[in-house]
């Protein structure tokens, strides 16, 4: 057994595949380091496969070529006869067993080991860089490379044939997450695509946090599981707003009045009894000290603790997250990229919000655009969907503008629509069969 937990038989199979299977070698060949293997014959074969790939710029190998290189090394006095025989025996077994093992099943066991080895290299590099007061850019690159190990990033593109229609049909049927703002969802052909980042942008008091709560409430009513990370309001306030949205009760009185608290509890129990609610968890995070990775870890912990897949992640809000200390533009751009990566990796919907510059809404009825995002346009440029909130009628209504839509139509105004902030709603709700 190697230090990386590789069984001796598994090692032989990996060496056999590296020398005979083009697909296997293309996926992980350049990450196969001889030092992670215990068997000497395996080490030698992997080393020769790597040399062929690196020196001759080939993405595949073959047992015939490997045999020839082994004999050449033996003739040059670099390997002994008994070691040559051991290597050739391993390759003979490879030829006999060609096709006997499933590539994906072997890769699924091997890739985590290769990633762990790459992460160890990154850790050692980080310690060395820190000790010698050097930057950590190279460490970041090593970690990013580790994440991509095993990715099939060289597969051929799809051809323009009648079969493409099937792919388009699959895309059309991809489930979207509605915002709960009926008219906005209609304009968005259903809502935000799974695996995407949505952003509400607006001035102070325009309803950014309310909009996130509205999205969370809508998701819960559709049996989706929600994780709400708040960096601004306390957990009890977020819960109160979501409960208010669901039960049609004033959220402030839910907090301040014992009678209304009991009424809210009774209504919530009724919804639970009718199995109308998904799972929802809320956690407060320290502003300007919390990273997207912190939220990612929390979501994973919640999934493990409750044995539920989190579908929707709301982050209130992006500018209060932390990233490596650079200028504000780079910092917020990195935060946005990590939120979008979180959505893609978890195959979840991620929603957040951003403030606009103080001067962006001075003129009466001026439409807010994503270019006016305070601190950085990187947030809105990275997001897949940007909806700006434009207060109208002295703040009594909101006009929603689809300022950016990566996967659909943009530049469209929706509303103005009346809101009911007192009940955690940024627009009227329409829930068929809902008791409140």
Tab-separated table of C-alpha atoms in Angstrom:
chain	number	residue	atom	x	y	z
A	1	UNK	CA	0.000	0.000	0.000
A	2	UNK	CA	1.462	3.381	-1.015
A	3	UNK	CA	1.506	6.486	1.204
A	4	UNK	CA	-1.474	7.717	-0.823
A	5	UNK	CA	-3.571	4.643	-0.122
A	6	UNK	CA	-3.151	2.974	-3.518
A	7	UNK	CA	-3.520	-0.795	-3.566
A	8	UNK	CA	-0.758	-2.682	-5.427
A	9	UNK	CA	-3.229	-4.141	-7.923
A	10	UNK	CA	-4.788	-0.711	-8.476
A	11	UNK	CA	-1.313	0.700	-9.159
A	12	UNK	CA	-0.726	-1.903	-11.862
A	13	UNK	CA	-4.062	-1.104	-13.500
A	14	UNK	CA	-3.214	2.621	-13.534
A	15	UNK	CA	0.146	1.904	-15.180
A	16	UNK	CA	-1.522	-0.380	-17.717
A	17	UNK	CA	-4.109	2.248	-18.611
A	18	UNK	CA	-1.489	4.979	-18.865
A	19	UNK	CA	0.398	2.866	-21.411
A	20	UNK	CA	-2.586	1.679	-23.446
A	21	UNK	CA	-5.624	3.944	-23.064
A	22	UNK	CA	-5.529	7.293	-24.891
A	23	UNK	CA	-8.583	8.713	-23.074
A	24	UNK	CA	-7.172	7.822	-19.667
A	25	UNK	CA	-3.743	9.301	-20.353
A	26	UNK	CA	-5.204	12.493	-21.807
A	27	UNK	CA	-7.285	13.105	-18.681
A	28	UNK	CA	-4.648	12.494	-16.001
A	29	UNK	CA	-1.359	11.583	-17.687
A	30	UNK	CA	0.520	14.772	-16.901
A	31	UNK	CA	-0.568	14.572	-13.242
A	32	UNK	CA	0.739	11.020	-12.713
A	33	UNK	CA	3.816	11.529	-10.566
A	34	UNK	CA	5.952	8.371	-10.074
A	35	UNK	CA	6.509	9.270	-6.415
A	36	UNK	CA	2.900	8.528	-5.425
A	37	UNK	CA	3.293	4.876	-6.474
A	38	UNK	CA	4.903	2.074	-4.463
A	39	UNK	CA	5.622	-0.531	-7.156
A	40	UNK	CA	8.922	0.082	-8.994
A	41	UNK	CA	7.657	-1.265	-12.326
A	42	UNK	CA	4.678	1.079	-12.097
A	43	UNK	CA	6.980	4.015	-11.344
A	44	UNK	CA	9.148	3.278	-14.400
A	45	UNK	CA	6.242	2.860	-16.810
A	46	UNK	CA	4.556	6.058	-15.599
A	47	UNK	CA	7.862	7.900	-15.926
A	48	UNK	CA	8.341	6.746	-19.516
A	49	UNK	CA	4.753	7.645	-20.445
A	50	UNK	CA	5.308	11.127	-18.996
A	51	UNK	CA	8.580	11.542	-20.892
A	52	UNK	CA	6.929	10.594	-24.187
A	53	UNK	CA	4.138	13.095	-23.566
A	54	UNK	CA	6.343	15.966	-22.404
A	55	UNK	CA	9.257	15.631	-24.797
A	56	UNK	CA	7.270	14.730	-27.889
A	57	UNK	CA	4.112	16.719	-27.108
A	58	UNK	CA	1.831	13.701	-27.356
A	59	UNK	CA	-1.427	13.279	-25.454
A	60	UNK	CA	-1.390	9.490	-25.755
A	61	UNK	CA	0.896	6.532	-25.277
A	62	UNK	CA	1.034	2.904	-26.380
A	63	UNK	CA	2.455	-0.259	-24.868
A	64	UNK	CA	4.523	-0.856	-28.036
A	65	UNK	CA	6.349	2.472	-27.660
A	66	UNK	CA	6.777	1.975	-23.906
A	67	UNK	CA	8.284	-1.490	-24.498
A	68	UNK	CA	10.742	-0.022	-26.982
A	69	UNK	CA	11.792	2.733	-24.555
A	70	UNK	CA	12.232	0.163	-21.781
A	71	UNK	CA	14.525	-1.968	-23.924
A	72	UNK	CA	16.471	1.112	-24.995
A	73	UNK	CA	17.022	2.064	-21.344
A	74	UNK	CA	18.121	-1.499	-20.569
A	75	UNK	CA	20.591	-1.482	-23.468
A	76	UNK	CA	21.937	1.847	-22.202
A	77	UNK	CA	22.512	0.295	-18.797
A	78	UNK	CA	19.892	2.433	-17.034
A	79	UNK	CA	17.695	-0.446	-15.831
A	80	UNK	CA	18.559	-4.014	-14.835
A	81	UNK	CA	17.326	-7.138	-16.610
A	82	UNK	CA	15.079	-8.264	-13.750
A	83	UNK	CA	13.443	-4.836	-13.599
A	84	UNK	CA	12.944	-4.877	-17.385
A	85	UNK	CA	11.283	-8.290	-17.101
A	86	UNK	CA	8.967	-7.018	-14.350
A	87	UNK	CA	7.909	-4.023	-16.464
A	88	UNK	CA	7.342	-6.143	-19.573
A	89	UNK	CA	5.252	-8.602	-17.554
A	90	UNK	CA	3.072	-5.747	-16.345
A	91	UNK	CA	2.588	-4.590	-19.951
A	92	UNK	CA	1.758	-8.138	-21.074
A	93	UNK	CA	-1.023	-8.174	-18.501
A	94	UNK	CA	-2.160	-4.792	-19.824
A	95	UNK	CA	-2.507	-6.134	-23.355
A	96	UNK	CA	-4.421	-9.190	-22.109
A	97	UNK	CA	-6.763	-7.091	-19.967
A	98	UNK	CA	-7.351	-4.277	-22.477
A	99	UNK	CA	-10.935	-3.095	-22.092
A	100	UNK	CA	-11.523	-5.143	-18.942
A	101	UNK	CA	-11.681	-2.090	-16.678
A	102	UNK	CA	-13.999	0.896	-16.899
A	103	UNK	CA	-12.022	4.114	-17.405
A	104	UNK	CA	-14.451	6.304	-15.452
A	105	UNK	CA	-14.507	4.012	-12.420
A	106	UNK	CA	-10.702	3.973	-12.240
A	107	UNK	CA	-10.562	7.737	-12.721
A	108	UNK	CA	-13.133	8.317	-9.974
A	109	UNK	CA	-10.801	6.542	-7.518
A	110	UNK	CA	-7.563	8.027	-8.845
A	111	UNK	CA	-8.472	11.708	-9.305
A	112	UNK	CA	-8.975	12.470	-5.563
A	113	UNK	CA	-5.523	10.963	-4.901
A	114	UNK	CA	-3.927	13.113	-7.609
A	115	UNK	CA	-5.666	16.209	-6.272
A	116	UNK	CA	-4.447	15.464	-2.754
A	117	UNK	CA	-0.894	15.077	-4.058
A	118	UNK	CA	-1.168	18.376	-5.973
A	119	UNK	CA	-2.575	20.145	-2.904
A	120	UNK	CA	0.361	18.839	-0.857
A	121	UNK	CA	2.734	20.351	-3.427
A	122	UNK	CA	0.857	23.646	-3.142
A	123	UNK	CA	1.107	23.524	0.661
A	124	UNK	CA	4.859	22.922	0.532
A	125	UNK	CA	5.202	25.755	-1.968
A	126	UNK	CA	3.178	28.065	0.291
A	127	UNK	CA	5.382	27.291	3.300
A	128	UNK	CA	8.508	27.929	1.248
A	129	UNK	CA	7.132	31.174	-0.222
A	130	UNK	CA	6.012	32.432	3.176
A	131	UNK	CA	9.353	31.594	4.784
A	132	UNK	CA	11.202	33.460	2.039
A	133	UNK	CA	8.749	36.394	1.969
A	134	UNK	CA	7.652	35.718	-1.606
A	135	UNK	CA	4.196	36.200	-3.086
A	136	UNK	CA	1.602	33.418	-3.168
A	137	UNK	CA	0.496	33.806	-6.799
A	138	UNK	CA	2.219	30.569	-7.804
A	139	UNK	CA	0.494	28.779	-4.916
A	140	UNK	CA	-2.888	29.989	-6.178
A	141	UNK	CA	-2.055	28.687	-9.644
A	142	UNK	CA	-1.112	25.282	-8.216
A	143	UNK	CA	-4.410	25.081	-6.308
A	144	UNK	CA	-6.405	26.064	-9.389
A	145	UNK	CA	-4.553	23.423	-11.390
A	146	UNK	CA	-5.378	20.850	-8.702
A	147	UNK	CA	-9.076	21.644	-9.036
A	148	UNK	CA	-8.966	20.934	-12.781
A	149	UNK	CA	-7.313	17.516	-12.511
A	150	UNK	CA	-9.350	14.964	-14.421
A	151	UNK	CA	-11.462	17.509	-16.287
A	152	UNK	CA	-12.194	16.391	-19.816
A	153	UNK	CA	-11.329	19.769	-21.309
A	154	UNK	CA	-10.123	18.492	-24.691
A	155	UNK	CA	-13.231	16.790	-25.932
A	156	UNK	CA	-14.489	17.658	-29.380
A	157	UNK	CA	-17.169	20.274	-29.945
A	158	UNK	CA	-20.733	19.448	-30.921
A	159	UNK	CA	-21.547	19.324	-34.617
A	160	UNK	CA	-24.354	21.239	-36.262
A	161	UNK	CA	-26.715	18.380	-37.042
A	162	UNK	CA	-30.346	17.556	-36.354
A	163	UNK	CA	-29.198	16.036	-33.030
A	164	UNK	CA	-28.368	19.529	-31.773
A	165	UNK	CA	-32.123	20.032	-31.432
A	166	UNK	CA	-32.079	17.433	-28.653
A	167	UNK	CA	-29.472	19.482	-26.784
A	168	UNK	CA	-31.536	22.628	-27.250
A	169	UNK	CA	-34.605	20.775	-25.980
A	170	UNK	CA	-32.651	19.721	-22.890
A	171	UNK	CA	-31.596	23.328	-22.338
A	172	UNK	CA	-35.165	24.552	-22.699
A	173	UNK	CA	-36.313	22.057	-20.097
A	174	UNK	CA	-33.594	23.021	-17.624
A	175	UNK	CA	-35.354	24.045	-14.440
A	176	UNK	CA	-35.268	27.726	-13.602
A	177	UNK	CA	-35.749	29.458	-10.289
A	178	UNK	CA	-38.456	32.071	-10.256
A	179	UNK	CA	-37.994	35.249	-8.235
A	180	UNK	CA	-41.588	35.224	-7.026
A	181	UNK	CA	-42.126	38.517	-8.879
A	182	UNK	CA	-44.686	37.268	-11.364
A	183	UNK	CA	-44.199	39.852	-14.108
A	184	UNK	CA	-40.387	39.692	-13.822
A	185	UNK	CA	-40.374	35.901	-14.081
A	186	UNK	CA	-42.511	36.126	-17.213
A	187	UNK	CA	-39.980	38.478	-18.795
A	188	UNK	CA	-37.172	36.099	-17.772
A	189	UNK	CA	-38.891	33.081	-19.343
A	190	UNK	CA	-39.217	31.516	-15.895
A	191	UNK	CA	-36.407	32.998	-13.857
A	192	UNK	CA	-32.704	32.390	-13.225
A	193	UNK	CA	-30.981	29.344	-14.730
A	194	UNK	CA	-29.627	26.704	-12.343
A	195	UNK	CA	-25.906	27.084	-11.715
A	196	UNK	CA	-26.041	30.850	-12.253
A	197	UNK	CA	-25.454	34.022	-10.236
A	198	UNK	CA	-28.207	36.624	-9.941
A	199	UNK	CA	-27.707	40.140	-8.591
A	200	UNK	CA	-30.151	42.778	-7.363
A	201	UNK	CA	-28.720	46.289	-7.712
A	202	UNK	CA	-30.294	49.365	-6.169
A	203	UNK	CA	-29.927	52.399	-3.912
A	204	UNK	CA	-30.352	52.371	-0.135
A	205	UNK	CA	-33.899	51.490	0.875
A	206	UNK	CA	-34.905	50.233	-2.562
A	207	UNK	CA	-35.555	46.683	-1.337
A	208	UNK	CA	-32.377	44.723	-2.056
A	209	UNK	CA	-32.543	42.617	1.119
A	210	UNK	CA	-36.327	42.356	0.749
A	211	UNK	CA	-35.796	41.055	-2.795
A	212	UNK	CA	-33.398	38.384	-1.560
A	213	UNK	CA	-35.909	37.399	1.110
A	214	UNK	CA	-38.647	37.338	-1.535
A	215	UNK	CA	-36.543	34.976	-3.695
A	216	UNK	CA	-35.836	32.753	-0.684
A	217	UNK	CA	-39.540	32.643	0.187
A	218	UNK	CA	-40.522	31.750	-3.365
A	219	UNK	CA	-37.939	28.966	-3.428
A	220	UNK	CA	-39.232	27.540	-0.134
A	221	UNK	CA	-42.800	27.507	-1.474
A	222	UNK	CA	-41.546	25.441	-4.423
A	223	UNK	CA	-39.992	22.814	-2.141
A	224	UNK	CA	-36.472	24.103	-2.766
A	225	UNK	CA	-33.873	24.003	0.017
A	226	UNK	CA	-32.456	27.418	0.882
A	227	UNK	CA	-29.310	28.621	2.676
A	228	UNK	CA	-29.427	32.333	3.515
A	229	UNK	CA	-26.125	33.936	4.570
A	230	UNK	CA	-26.685	37.334	6.142
A	231	UNK	CA	-23.851	39.788	6.706
A	232	UNK	CA	-26.122	42.686	7.605
A	233	UNK	CA	-29.316	41.729	9.457
A	234	UNK	CA	-29.514	39.371	12.415
A	235	UNK	CA	-30.804	35.849	11.802
A	236	UNK	CA	-34.094	36.528	13.611
A	237	UNK	CA	-34.870	39.464	11.293
A	238	UNK	CA	-34.251	37.388	8.176
A	239	UNK	CA	-36.425	34.580	9.539
A	240	UNK	CA	-39.138	37.087	10.448
A	241	UNK	CA	-39.204	38.555	6.926
A	242	UNK	CA	-39.374	35.151	5.266
A	243	UNK	CA	-42.107	33.988	7.658
A	244	UNK	CA	-43.937	37.254	7.027
A	245	UNK	CA	-43.797	36.674	3.267
A	246	UNK	CA	-45.123	33.139	3.680
A	247	UNK	CA	-47.850	33.840	6.237
A	248	UNK	CA	-49.094	37.288	5.106
A	249	UNK	CA	-48.320	38.878	8.491
A	250	UNK	CA	-46.398	42.045	9.339
A	251	UNK	CA	-42.807	40.993	10.087
A	252	UNK	CA	-42.175	43.741	12.637
A	253	UNK	CA	-45.214	42.740	14.672
A	254	UNK	CA	-44.104	39.117	14.507
A	255	UNK	CA	-41.017	40.254	16.411
A	256	UNK	CA	-42.678	42.774	18.751
A	257	UNK	CA	-46.075	41.216	19.502
A	258	UNK	CA	-46.426	37.920	21.338
A	259	UNK	CA	-49.953	37.461	19.928
A	260	UNK	CA	-48.736	37.888	16.334
A	261	UNK	CA	-45.781	35.630	17.082
A	262	UNK	CA	-48.184	32.866	18.098
A	263	UNK	CA	-50.319	33.498	14.998
A	264	UNK	CA	-47.235	33.273	12.796
A	265	UNK	CA	-46.280	30.034	14.521
A	266	UNK	CA	-49.753	28.566	13.941
A	267	UNK	CA	-49.725	29.541	10.255
A	268	UNK	CA	-46.217	28.172	9.770
A	269	UNK	CA	-47.265	24.873	11.366
A	270	UNK	CA	-50.221	24.711	8.994
A	271	UNK	CA	-47.894	25.097	6.021
A	272	UNK	CA	-45.611	22.393	7.418
A	273	UNK	CA	-48.549	20.013	7.996
A	274	UNK	CA	-49.637	20.478	4.384
A	275	UNK	CA	-46.051	19.785	3.274
A	276	UNK	CA	-45.871	23.106	1.446
A	277	UNK	CA	-42.413	24.204	2.567
A	278	UNK	CA	-38.869	23.384	1.590
A	279	UNK	CA	-35.915	23.534	3.960
A	280	UNK	CA	-34.505	26.938	4.968
A	281	UNK	CA	-31.468	27.713	7.103
A	282	UNK	CA	-30.164	31.182	8.016
A	283	UNK	CA	-26.794	32.102	9.470
A	284	UNK	CA	-25.203	35.421	10.376
A	285	UNK	CA	-21.619	35.960	9.191
A	286	UNK	CA	-19.208	38.683	10.264
A	287	UNK	CA	-19.100	41.391	7.578
A	288	UNK	CA	-15.768	42.176	5.897
A	289	UNK	CA	-14.226	39.086	7.507
A	290	UNK	CA	-16.168	36.345	5.696
A	291	UNK	CA	-15.144	34.878	2.350
A	292	UNK	CA	-17.161	33.055	-0.290
A	293	UNK	CA	-15.199	29.941	0.673
A	294	UNK	CA	-16.500	30.317	4.244
A	295	UNK	CA	-20.047	30.292	2.913
A	296	UNK	CA	-19.267	27.333	0.657
A	297	UNK	CA	-18.032	25.343	3.683
A	298	UNK	CA	-21.144	26.296	5.663
A	299	UNK	CA	-23.435	25.133	2.863
A	300	UNK	CA	-21.615	21.790	2.708
A	301	UNK	CA	-21.896	21.428	6.498
A	302	UNK	CA	-25.638	22.130	6.360
A	303	UNK	CA	-26.070	19.544	3.599
A	304	UNK	CA	-24.247	16.915	5.641
A	305	UNK	CA	-25.997	17.767	8.922
A	306	UNK	CA	-29.515	17.658	7.479
A	307	UNK	CA	-28.903	15.261	4.576
A	308	UNK	CA	-30.351	17.752	2.103
A	309	UNK	CA	-29.056	19.247	-1.125
A	310	UNK	CA	-29.041	23.058	-0.905
A	311	UNK	CA	-30.675	24.427	-4.051
A	312	UNK	CA	-30.642	28.174	-3.414
A	313	UNK	CA	-27.946	30.290	-1.752
A	314	UNK	CA	-28.750	33.909	-0.865
A	315	UNK	CA	-25.886	36.166	0.232
A	316	UNK	CA	-26.879	39.494	1.781
A	317	UNK	CA	-24.762	41.071	0.428
A	318	UNK	CA	-21.698	40.824	-1.854
A	319	UNK	CA	-19.855	44.022	-0.900
A	320	UNK	CA	-19.681	42.880	2.735
A	321	UNK	CA	-17.695	39.781	1.824
A	322	UNK	CA	-13.919	39.656	2.068
A	323	UNK	CA	-11.239	38.809	-0.493
A	324	UNK	CA	-7.431	39.177	-0.604
A	325	UNK	CA	-6.405	42.775	-0.015
A	326	UNK	CA	-6.119	44.458	-3.388
A	327	UNK	CA	-7.925	47.488	-4.692
A	328	UNK	CA	-11.709	47.471	-4.314
A	329	UNK	CA	-12.364	46.786	-8.001
A	330	UNK	CA	-10.233	43.619	-7.993
A	331	UNK	CA	-11.616	42.539	-4.638
A	332	UNK	CA	-15.267	42.715	-5.659
A	333	UNK	CA	-14.553	41.158	-9.045
A	334	UNK	CA	-12.941	38.180	-7.317
A	335	UNK	CA	-15.897	37.915	-4.921
A	336	UNK	CA	-18.297	37.848	-7.875
A	337	UNK	CA	-16.245	35.230	-9.692
A	338	UNK	CA	-16.178	33.032	-6.602
A	339	UNK	CA	-19.954	33.378	-6.111
A	340	UNK	CA	-20.497	32.403	-9.735
A	341	UNK	CA	-18.106	29.488	-9.256
A	342	UNK	CA	-20.085	28.439	-6.190
A	343	UNK	CA	-23.286	28.405	-8.238
A	344	UNK	CA	-21.684	26.346	-11.000
A	345	UNK	CA	-19.886	23.884	-8.708
A	346	UNK	CA	-22.908	23.249	-6.493
A	347	UNK	CA	-25.347	23.372	-9.420
A	348	UNK	CA	-27.334	25.791	-7.288
A	349	UNK	CA	-28.910	29.192	-7.762
A	350	UNK	CA	-26.953	31.968	-6.064
A	351	UNK	CA	-28.494	35.390	-5.449
A	352	UNK	CA	-26.834	38.444	-3.946
A	353	UNK	CA	-27.196	42.224	-4.024
A	354	UNK	CA	-25.108	45.336	-4.629
A	355	UNK	CA	-25.387	49.017	-3.786
A	356	UNK	CA	-25.335	51.767	-6.418
A	357	UNK	CA	-23.307	54.934	-6.162
A	358	UNK	CA	-24.930	57.717	-4.170
A	359	UNK	CA	-25.235	59.901	-7.273
A	360	UNK	CA	-26.852	57.191	-9.391
A	361	UNK	CA	-30.453	57.967	-8.443
A	362	UNK	CA	-30.430	61.726	-7.926
A	363	UNK	CA	-32.511	62.594	-10.968
A	364	UNK	CA	-36.215	61.896	-10.831
A	365	UNK	CA	-37.222	58.616	-12.507
A	366	UNK	CA	-33.680	57.947	-13.744
A	367	UNK	CA	-33.168	54.261	-14.578
A	368	UNK	CA	-30.398	52.604	-12.625
A	369	UNK	CA	-27.943	50.470	-14.585
A	370	UNK	CA	-25.383	47.900	-13.484
A	371	UNK	CA	-22.592	50.291	-14.535
A	372	UNK	CA	-23.506	52.397	-11.503
A	373	UNK	CA	-22.682	49.624	-9.021
A	374	UNK	CA	-20.795	51.136	-6.114
A	375	UNK	CA	-17.132	50.191	-5.799
A	376	UNK	CA	-16.891	47.897	-8.791
A	377	UNK	CA	-18.553	47.037	-12.053
A	378	UNK	CA	-16.902	43.626	-11.717
A	379	UNK	CA	-19.873	42.397	-9.686
A	380	UNK	CA	-22.416	43.095	-12.393
A	381	UNK	CA	-20.107	42.146	-15.242
A	382	UNK	CA	-19.530	38.725	-13.707
A	383	UNK	CA	-23.147	37.999	-12.716
A	384	UNK	CA	-25.343	36.067	-15.120
A	385	UNK	CA	-28.435	38.126	-14.348
A	386	UNK	CA	-28.600	41.699	-13.061
A	387	UNK	CA	-31.921	43.208	-12.022
A	388	UNK	CA	-31.892	46.859	-10.967
A	389	UNK	CA	-34.420	48.230	-8.479
A	390	UNK	CA	-35.809	51.651	-9.413
A	391	UNK	CA	-38.062	53.247	-6.762
A	392	UNK	CA	-41.044	55.122	-8.225
A	393	UNK	CA	-43.984	57.105	-6.862
A	394	UNK	CA	-42.104	58.427	-3.839
A	395	UNK	CA	-40.960	54.883	-3.031
A	396	UNK	CA	-44.435	53.332	-3.137
A	397	UNK	CA	-43.655	51.200	-6.193
A	398	UNK	CA	-40.597	49.568	-7.772
A	399	UNK	CA	-39.710	49.302	-11.420
A	400	UNK	CA	-37.552	46.250	-12.049
A	401	UNK	CA	-35.147	46.532	-14.971
A	402	UNK	CA	-33.449	43.482	-16.516
A	403	UNK	CA	-30.163	45.259	-17.016
A	404	UNK	CA	-28.187	42.144	-17.967
A	405	UNK	CA	-29.259	38.631	-18.859
A	406	UNK	CA	-26.465	36.356	-20.055
A	407	UNK	CA	-28.832	33.656	-21.262
A	408	UNK	CA	-31.804	35.641	-22.478
A	409	UNK	CA	-33.368	38.964	-23.266
A	410	UNK	CA	-32.187	42.052	-21.396
A	411	UNK	CA	-32.865	45.780	-21.324
A	412	UNK	CA	-36.522	45.315	-20.407
A	413	UNK	CA	-38.487	47.228	-17.770
A	414	UNK	CA	-41.011	45.461	-15.559
A	415	UNK	CA	-43.502	47.535	-13.587
A	416	UNK	CA	-43.657	49.745	-11.665
A	417	UNK	CA	-45.173	47.256	-9.225
A	418	UNK	CA	-46.542	47.917	-5.738
A	419	UNK	CA	-44.616	46.401	-2.866
A	420	UNK	CA	-45.503	45.403	0.658
A	421	UNK	CA	-42.267	45.666	2.591
A	422	UNK	CA	-44.147	45.273	5.876
A	423	UNK	CA	-44.880	41.673	4.848
A	424	UNK	CA	-41.479	40.952	3.330
A	425	UNK	CA	-42.804	41.270	-0.222
A	426	UNK	CA	-41.399	43.371	-3.053
A	427	UNK	CA	-44.406	42.653	-5.272
A	428	UNK	CA	-47.825	40.984	-5.044
A	429	UNK	CA	-47.548	37.191	-4.748
A	430	UNK	CA	-49.592	34.610	-6.627
A	431	UNK	CA	-49.416	31.148	-5.057
A	432	UNK	CA	-51.988	28.691	-6.304
A	433	UNK	CA	-53.557	26.711	-3.487
A	434	UNK	CA	-51.719	28.742	-0.847
A	435	UNK	CA	-53.757	29.309	2.327
A	436	UNK	CA	-52.493	32.871	3.046
